[in-house]
Amino acid sequence: MTGLPLPQIDERSRPYWDGLAQGRLLFQHCESCGHNWLPARDACPACLAPNPSWQPSGGTGRVVSWVVYHTAYHDALKDRRPYDVTLVELDEGPRLLTNIVDSRAGAALRIGARVVLAIEQEGETALARFRLAESKRP
Ligand SMILES: [Zn+2]
């Protein structure tokens, strides 16, 4: 069985991946202007101040937009079709591309839907996925 391609983890992004492995979603925060963002960068994308800090997210946010993939562009995704790729905005501001685990391949999604963090393990890697806040857990 083919696994998903692994993320390219470097010194800049390692705190993000280590945080997920420990059950926390971290984002970067600018001490100069207060901007929050993902993915990891060396400088603030708003004011270019260096040395951002890492802050833990409360793990809640909303759906901004999504697409549904019916074509697998990697063998590891063949058995998962169709699946959503969703843009989530955390309540703290950062946006990330993710999957909504109970989206029924996007059918259950709507713009603005509240979501909560649902970290899932893919092989050795913990991924930040989300589930719909209003959905019932099985
Ligand atoms: Zn800044």
XYZ file of C-alpha atoms and ligand atoms in Angstrom:
139
model
C 0.000 0.000 0.000
C 1.291 3.395 -0.957
C 1.401 5.983 1.799
C 0.630 9.637 1.465
C 3.598 11.800 0.524
C 5.277 13.044 3.676
C 5.565 16.736 4.510
C 8.928 18.409 3.995
C 9.817 19.174 7.611
C 12.604 21.674 8.148
C 13.783 23.740 11.094
C 11.247 26.449 10.271
C 8.214 24.149 10.220
C 9.316 21.592 12.839
C 7.465 23.269 15.759
C 4.211 22.979 13.759
C 4.647 19.225 13.191
C 5.956 18.577 16.711
C 2.932 20.425 18.088
C 0.509 18.226 16.154
C 2.329 15.105 17.353
C 1.684 16.390 20.883
C -1.986 17.117 20.146
C -1.727 20.880 19.647
C -2.140 23.054 16.565
C 0.415 25.855 16.629
C 0.543 28.964 14.463
C 3.054 31.750 14.124
C 2.528 35.104 15.844
C 4.241 38.424 15.216
C 5.291 40.177 18.403
C 5.581 43.490 16.516
C 2.156 43.823 14.865
C 0.132 40.951 16.346
C -0.499 39.184 13.013
C -1.075 35.392 13.142
C -0.425 33.061 10.211
C 0.333 29.666 8.736
C 2.355 28.089 7.163
C 5.643 28.812 8.887
C 7.776 31.671 7.609
C 10.952 33.349 8.822
C 9.347 36.793 8.931
C 5.885 38.256 9.447
C 3.992 38.386 6.124
C 2.273 41.605 7.274
C 5.178 43.724 8.580
C 8.298 41.625 7.806
C 9.425 41.586 11.451
C 11.729 38.598 12.089
C 11.603 35.946 14.802
C 7.907 35.108 15.076
C 6.747 33.146 18.101
C 4.590 30.010 18.112
C 1.186 30.106 19.772
C -1.345 27.331 20.386
C -4.666 27.554 18.570
C -7.913 26.906 20.411
C -8.645 24.469 17.583
C -11.827 26.127 16.346
C -12.535 27.898 13.087
C -14.796 28.121 10.072
C -14.980 26.837 6.525
C -13.914 29.456 3.978
C -14.126 27.330 0.817
C -13.493 23.819 -0.469
C -13.085 21.679 -3.533
C -13.978 18.018 -4.028
C -11.421 15.811 -5.752
C -12.757 12.987 -7.907
C -9.360 12.367 -9.482
C -6.479 10.916 -7.467
C -3.251 12.757 -8.247
C -1.356 10.373 -5.957
C -1.828 6.595 -5.691
C -2.375 6.879 -1.925
C -5.569 8.830 -2.564
C -7.181 6.397 -5.029
C -9.293 4.672 -2.391
C -10.305 7.930 -0.725
C -12.073 9.483 -3.700
C -14.069 11.602 -3.665
C -12.560 13.720 -0.917
C -12.633 17.359 0.121
C -9.747 19.798 0.332
C -11.000 22.619 2.495
C -9.693 26.048 3.410
C -10.275 26.611 7.130
C -9.748 29.913 8.901
C -8.876 29.507 12.555
C -10.544 31.860 15.026
C -7.072 33.324 15.628
C -6.823 34.226 11.919
C -4.434 31.763 10.227
C -5.797 29.791 7.282
C -4.824 26.262 6.353
C -5.705 23.709 3.708
C -7.094 20.589 5.327
C -9.802 17.931 5.134
C -13.081 17.833 7.054
C -13.352 14.257 8.277
C -17.148 14.114 8.385
C -17.825 16.262 5.323
C -19.222 13.318 3.288
C -16.801 14.321 0.525
C -17.845 17.938 0.772
C -21.621 17.295 0.706
C -22.009 18.359 4.353
C -19.984 21.567 3.977
C -21.230 25.118 3.771
C -19.349 28.400 3.805
C -18.939 29.636 7.363
C -19.618 26.222 8.951
C -17.949 25.937 12.356
C -15.240 23.293 12.631
C -13.108 21.884 15.419
C -9.645 20.386 15.253
C -9.489 16.606 14.769
C -5.831 15.595 14.622
C -5.392 12.359 12.669
C -2.384 10.128 12.326
C -1.222 9.240 8.791
C 1.623 6.803 9.243
C 4.248 8.605 11.302
C 2.729 12.039 10.734
C -0.001 13.782 12.736
C -2.170 15.946 10.463
C -4.433 18.855 11.381
C -7.838 17.859 10.078
C -11.185 19.162 11.294
C -14.712 17.970 11.895
C -17.961 19.905 11.736
C -18.709 21.426 15.129
C -22.443 20.805 14.896
C -22.193 17.191 13.733
C -22.842 14.291 16.064
C -19.882 12.076 16.817
C -20.551 8.384 16.139
Zn 4.086 41.690 11.952
